[in-house]
Amino acid sequence: MKNCPAVEEVMEKVLQELKKKIVEELDLKDINPNELAGDTPFFDGGLGLDSVDLMVLVALVDRDYGVEIFNRELGKKFSSLSPP
């Protein structure tokens, strides 16, 4: 779909919700979810998360959004909120 305002609005809402959940779930006290850019890396040079944090993120996405990530390689590509 090209430039569908309704879809873009829903996606932005989900992205903002996900940012808040990540900050809360990982207890990132120094991070304001409203200032977190979608392309901020989760790991090196970004939020500084580790492999345990990645497991928590994968579980969060599964639990709250029903998206199951089975493949270990896919989990490694889950490196920011931006699409790969």
Coordinates of N, CA, C and O in Angstrom, one line a residue:
M1 N 0.8 -1.2 0.0 CA 0.0 0.0 0.0 C 0.9 1.2 0.0 O 1.7 1.4 0.8
K2 N 0.6 2.1 -0.9 CA 1.4 3.3 -1.0 C 0.7 4.4 -0.2 O -0.4 4.8 -0.4
N3 N 1.5 5.0 0.7 CA 1.1 6.2 1.5 C -0.3 6.2 2.0 O -1.1 7.1 1.7
C4 N -0.7 5.1 2.6 CA -2.0 5.0 3.2 C -2.0 5.6 4.6 O -1.4 5.1 5.5
P5 N -2.6 6.8 4.8 CA -2.5 7.5 6.1 C -3.0 6.7 7.2 O -2.4 6.7 8.3
A6 N -4.0 5.9 7.1 CA -4.6 5.1 8.2 C -3.6 4.1 8.6 O -3.3 3.8 9.8
V7 N -2.9 3.4 7.6 CA -1.9 2.4 8.0 C -0.7 3.0 8.6 O -0.2 2.5 9.6
E8 N -0.3 4.1 8.1 CA 0.9 4.8 8.7 C 0.6 5.3 10.1 O 1.5 5.2 11.0
E9 N -0.6 5.7 10.3 CA -1.0 6.2 11.7 C -1.0 5.0 12.7 O -0.5 5.1 13.8
V10 N -1.5 3.9 12.2 CA -1.5 2.7 13.1 C -0.1 2.2 13.4 O 0.2 1.9 14.5
M11 N 0.7 2.2 12.3 CA 2.1 1.7 12.5 C 2.8 2.6 13.5 O 3.6 2.2 14.3
E12 N 2.6 3.9 13.4 CA 3.3 4.9 14.3 C 2.8 4.7 15.7 O 3.6 4.7 16.7
K13 N 1.5 4.4 15.9 CA 1.0 4.1 17.2 C 1.6 2.8 17.8 O 2.0 2.8 19.0
V14 N 1.7 1.8 17.0 CA 2.3 0.5 17.5 C 3.8 0.7 17.8 O 4.3 0.2 18.8
L15 N 4.5 1.5 17.0 CA 5.9 1.8 17.2 C 6.1 2.5 18.6 O 7.0 2.2 19.3
Q16 N 5.3 3.5 18.8 CA 5.4 4.2 20.1 C 5.1 3.3 21.3 O 5.7 3.4 22.3
E17 N 4.1 2.5 21.1 CA 3.7 1.5 22.2 C 4.9 0.6 22.4 O 5.2 0.3 23.6
L18 N 5.5 0.1 21.4 CA 6.6 -0.8 21.5 C 7.8 -0.2 22.2 O 8.4 -0.8 23.0
K19 N 8.1 1.0 21.8 CA 9.2 1.8 22.5 C 8.9 1.8 24.0 O 9.9 1.6 24.8
K20 N 7.7 2.2 24.4 CA 7.4 2.3 25.8 C 7.6 0.9 26.5 O 8.2 0.8 27.6
K21 N 7.1 -0.1 25.8 CA 7.2 -1.5 26.4 C 8.7 -1.9 26.5 O 9.1 -2.5 27.5
I22 N 9.5 -1.6 25.6 CA 10.9 -2.0 25.6 C 11.6 -1.2 26.8 O 12.3 -1.9 27.6
V23 N 11.4 0.0 26.9 CA 12.0 0.8 28.0 C 11.5 0.3 29.3 O 12.4 0.1 30.2
E24 N 10.3 0.0 29.5 CA 9.7 -0.5 30.7 C 10.2 -2.0 31.0 O 10.7 -2.2 32.1
E25 N 10.1 -2.8 30.0 CA 10.5 -4.2 30.2 C 12.0 -4.4 30.6 O 12.3 -5.3 31.4
L26 N 12.8 -3.6 29.9 CA 14.3 -3.7 30.2 C 14.8 -2.7 31.2 O 16.0 -2.6 31.5
D27 N 13.8 -2.0 31.8 CA 14.2 -1.1 32.9 C 15.3 -0.1 32.5 O 16.3 0.1 33.2
L28 N 15.1 0.5 31.3 CA 16.0 1.5 30.8 C 15.7 2.9 31.3 O 15.1 3.7 30.7
K29 N 16.1 3.1 32.5 CA 15.7 4.4 33.3 C 16.2 5.7 32.6 O 15.6 6.7 32.7
D30 N 17.3 5.6 31.9 CA 17.9 6.8 31.3 C 17.3 7.1 29.9 O 17.8 8.0 29.2
I31 N 16.4 6.2 29.4 CA 15.9 6.4 28.1 C 14.5 6.9 28.1 O 13.6 6.3 28.8
N32 N 14.2 7.9 27.3 CA 12.8 8.4 27.1 C 12.3 7.8 25.9 O 12.8 8.0 24.8
P33 N 11.3 6.9 26.0 CA 10.7 6.2 24.8 C 10.3 7.2 23.7 O 10.4 6.9 22.5
N34 N 9.9 8.4 24.0 CA 9.4 9.4 23.0 C 10.6 9.9 22.2 O 10.4 10.5 21.2
E35 N 11.8 9.8 22.8 CA 13.0 10.3 22.1 C 13.8 9.2 21.4 O 14.8 9.5 20.8
L36 N 13.3 8.0 21.6 CA 14.0 6.8 21.0 C 13.7 6.7 19.5 O 12.6 6.6 19.1
A37 N 14.8 6.9 18.7 CA 14.6 6.8 17.2 C 14.4 5.3 16.8 O 15.0 4.4 17.5
G38 N 13.6 5.1 15.8 CA 13.4 3.7 15.3 C 14.6 3.0 14.8 O 14.7 1.8 14.9
D39 N 15.6 3.8 14.4 CA 16.9 3.2 13.9 C 18.0 3.1 15.0 O 19.1 2.8 14.7
T40 N 17.7 3.4 16.2 CA 18.6 3.3 17.3 C 19.0 1.9 17.5 O 18.1 1.0 17.7
P41 N 20.3 1.5 17.3 CA 20.7 0.1 17.5 C 20.4 -0.4 18.9 O 20.6 0.4 19.9
F42 N 20.0 -1.6 19.0 CA 19.8 -2.2 20.4 C 21.1 -2.5 21.0 O 21.2 -2.5 22.2
F43 N 22.1 -2.8 20.2 CA 23.4 -3.3 20.8 C 24.5 -2.2 20.7 O 24.3 -1.1 21.1
D44 N 25.6 -2.6 20.1 CA 26.8 -1.7 20.0 C 26.4 -0.3 19.6 O 25.8 -0.1 18.5
G45 N 26.9 0.7 20.4 CA 26.7 2.1 20.0 C 25.3 2.6 20.1 O 25.0 3.7 19.8
G46 N 24.4 1.8 20.6 CA 23.0 2.2 20.8 C 22.6 2.1 22.2 O 23.1 2.8 23.1
L47 N 21.6 1.2 22.5 CA 21.1 1.0 23.8 C 22.0 0.2 24.7 O 21.9 0.2 25.9
G48 N 23.0 -0.5 24.1 CA 23.9 -1.3 24.8 C 23.3 -2.6 25.4 O 23.8 -3.0 26.5
L49 N 22.3 -3.1 24.7 CA 21.7 -4.4 25.2 C 22.6 -5.6 25.0 O 23.6 -5.5 24.3
D50 N 22.3 -6.6 25.7 CA 23.1 -7.9 25.6 C 22.2 -9.0 25.1 O 21.0 -8.8 24.8
S51 N 22.7 -10.2 25.1 CA 21.9 -11.4 24.6 C 20.7 -11.7 25.4 O 19.7 -12.2 24.9
V52 N 20.9 -11.5 26.7 CA 19.7 -11.7 27.6 C 18.6 -10.7 27.3 O 17.4 -11.1 27.3
D53 N 19.0 -9.5 27.1 CA 18.0 -8.5 26.7 C 17.3 -8.8 25.4 O 16.1 -8.6 25.3
L54 N 18.1 -9.4 24.5 CA 17.5 -9.8 23.2 C 16.4 -10.9 23.5 O 15.3 -10.8 22.9
M55 N 16.7 -11.8 24.3 CA 15.7 -12.9 24.7 C 14.5 -12.2 25.3 O 13.3 -12.7 24.9
V56 N 14.6 -11.2 26.1 CA 13.5 -10.5 26.7 C 12.7 -9.8 25.6 O 11.4 -9.9 25.6
L57 N 13.4 -9.2 24.6 CA 12.7 -8.5 23.6 C 11.9 -9.5 22.7 O 10.8 -9.2 22.3
V58 N 12.5 -10.6 22.4 CA 11.8 -11.6 21.6 C 10.6 -12.1 22.3 O 9.5 -12.3 21.7
A59 N 10.7 -12.4 23.6 CA 9.6 -12.8 24.4 C 8.5 -11.8 24.5 O 7.3 -12.1 24.4
L60 N 8.9 -10.5 24.6 CA 7.9 -9.4 24.6 C 7.1 -9.3 23.3 O 5.9 -9.2 23.3
V61 N 7.8 -9.4 22.2 CA 7.1 -9.4 20.9 C 6.2 -10.6 20.7 O 5.1 -10.4 20.2
D62 N 6.6 -11.7 21.2 CA 5.8 -12.9 21.1 C 4.6 -12.8 22.0 O 3.4 -12.9 21.6
R63 N 4.8 -12.4 23.2 CA 3.7 -12.3 24.2 C 2.7 -11.2 23.9 O 1.5 -11.4 23.9
D64 N 3.2 -10.0 23.5 CA 2.3 -8.9 23.3 C 1.7 -8.7 21.9 O 0.7 -8.1 21.7
Y65 N 2.4 -9.3 20.9 CA 2.0 -9.1 19.5 C 1.8 -10.4 18.8 O 1.4 -10.4 17.6
G66 N 2.1 -11.5 19.4 CA 1.8 -12.8 18.8 C 2.8 -13.1 17.6 O 2.5 -14.0 16.8
V67 N 3.9 -12.5 17.6 CA 4.9 -12.7 16.6 C 6.0 -13.6 17.2 O 6.7 -13.2 18.1
E68 N 6.1 -14.9 16.7 CA 7.0 -15.8 17.2 C 8.3 -15.8 16.3 O 8.3 -15.8 15.1
I69 N 9.4 -15.7 17.0 CA 10.7 -15.7 16.3 C 11.4 -17.0 16.7 O 11.8 -17.2 17.9
F70 N 11.5 -17.9 15.8 CA 12.1 -19.2 16.1 C 13.5 -19.3 15.7 O 14.3 -19.9 16.4
N71 N 13.9 -18.7 14.6 CA 15.2 -18.8 14.0 C 16.2 -18.0 14.8 O 16.0 -16.8 14.9
R72 N 17.3 -18.5 15.2 CA 18.3 -17.8 16.0 C 18.9 -16.7 15.1 O 19.2 -15.6 15.6
E73 N 19.0 -16.9 13.8 CA 19.6 -15.9 12.9 C 18.6 -14.7 12.9 O 19.0 -13.5 12.8
L74 N 17.3 -14.9 12.8 CA 16.3 -13.9 12.8 C 16.5 -13.0 14.0 O 16.4 -11.8 14.0
G75 N 16.6 -13.7 15.2 CA 16.8 -13.0 16.4 C 18.0 -12.1 16.4 O 18.0 -11.0 16.9
K76 N 19.1 -12.5 15.7 CA 20.3 -11.7 15.6 C 20.0 -10.5 14.7 O 20.7 -9.4 14.9
K77 N 19.1 -10.6 13.8 CA 18.8 -9.5 12.9 C 17.9 -8.5 13.5 O 17.6 -7.4 13.0
F78 N 17.3 -8.8 14.6 CA 16.4 -8.0 15.4 C 17.3 -7.0 16.2 O 17.5 -7.1 17.3
S79 N 17.8 -6.0 15.5 CA 18.8 -5.1 16.0 C 18.4 -3.7 16.3 O 19.1 -2.9 16.9
S80 N 17.2 -3.3 15.8 CA 16.6 -2.0 16.0 C 15.1 -2.1 15.7 O 14.6 -3.2 15.3
L81 N 14.4 -1.1 15.9 CA 13.0 -1.1 15.6 C 12.7 -0.9 14.1 O 11.6 -1.1 13.6
S82 N 13.7 -0.5 13.3 CA 13.6 -0.3 11.9 C 13.6 -1.6 11.2 O 14.3 -2.5 11.6
P83 N 12.9 -1.7 10.1 CA 12.9 -3.0 9.3 C 14.3 -3.2 8.8 O 15.0 -2.2 8.5
P84 N 14.7 -4.5 8.6 CA 16.1 -4.8 8.1 C 16.2 -4.4 6.7 O 15.4 -4.2 5.9

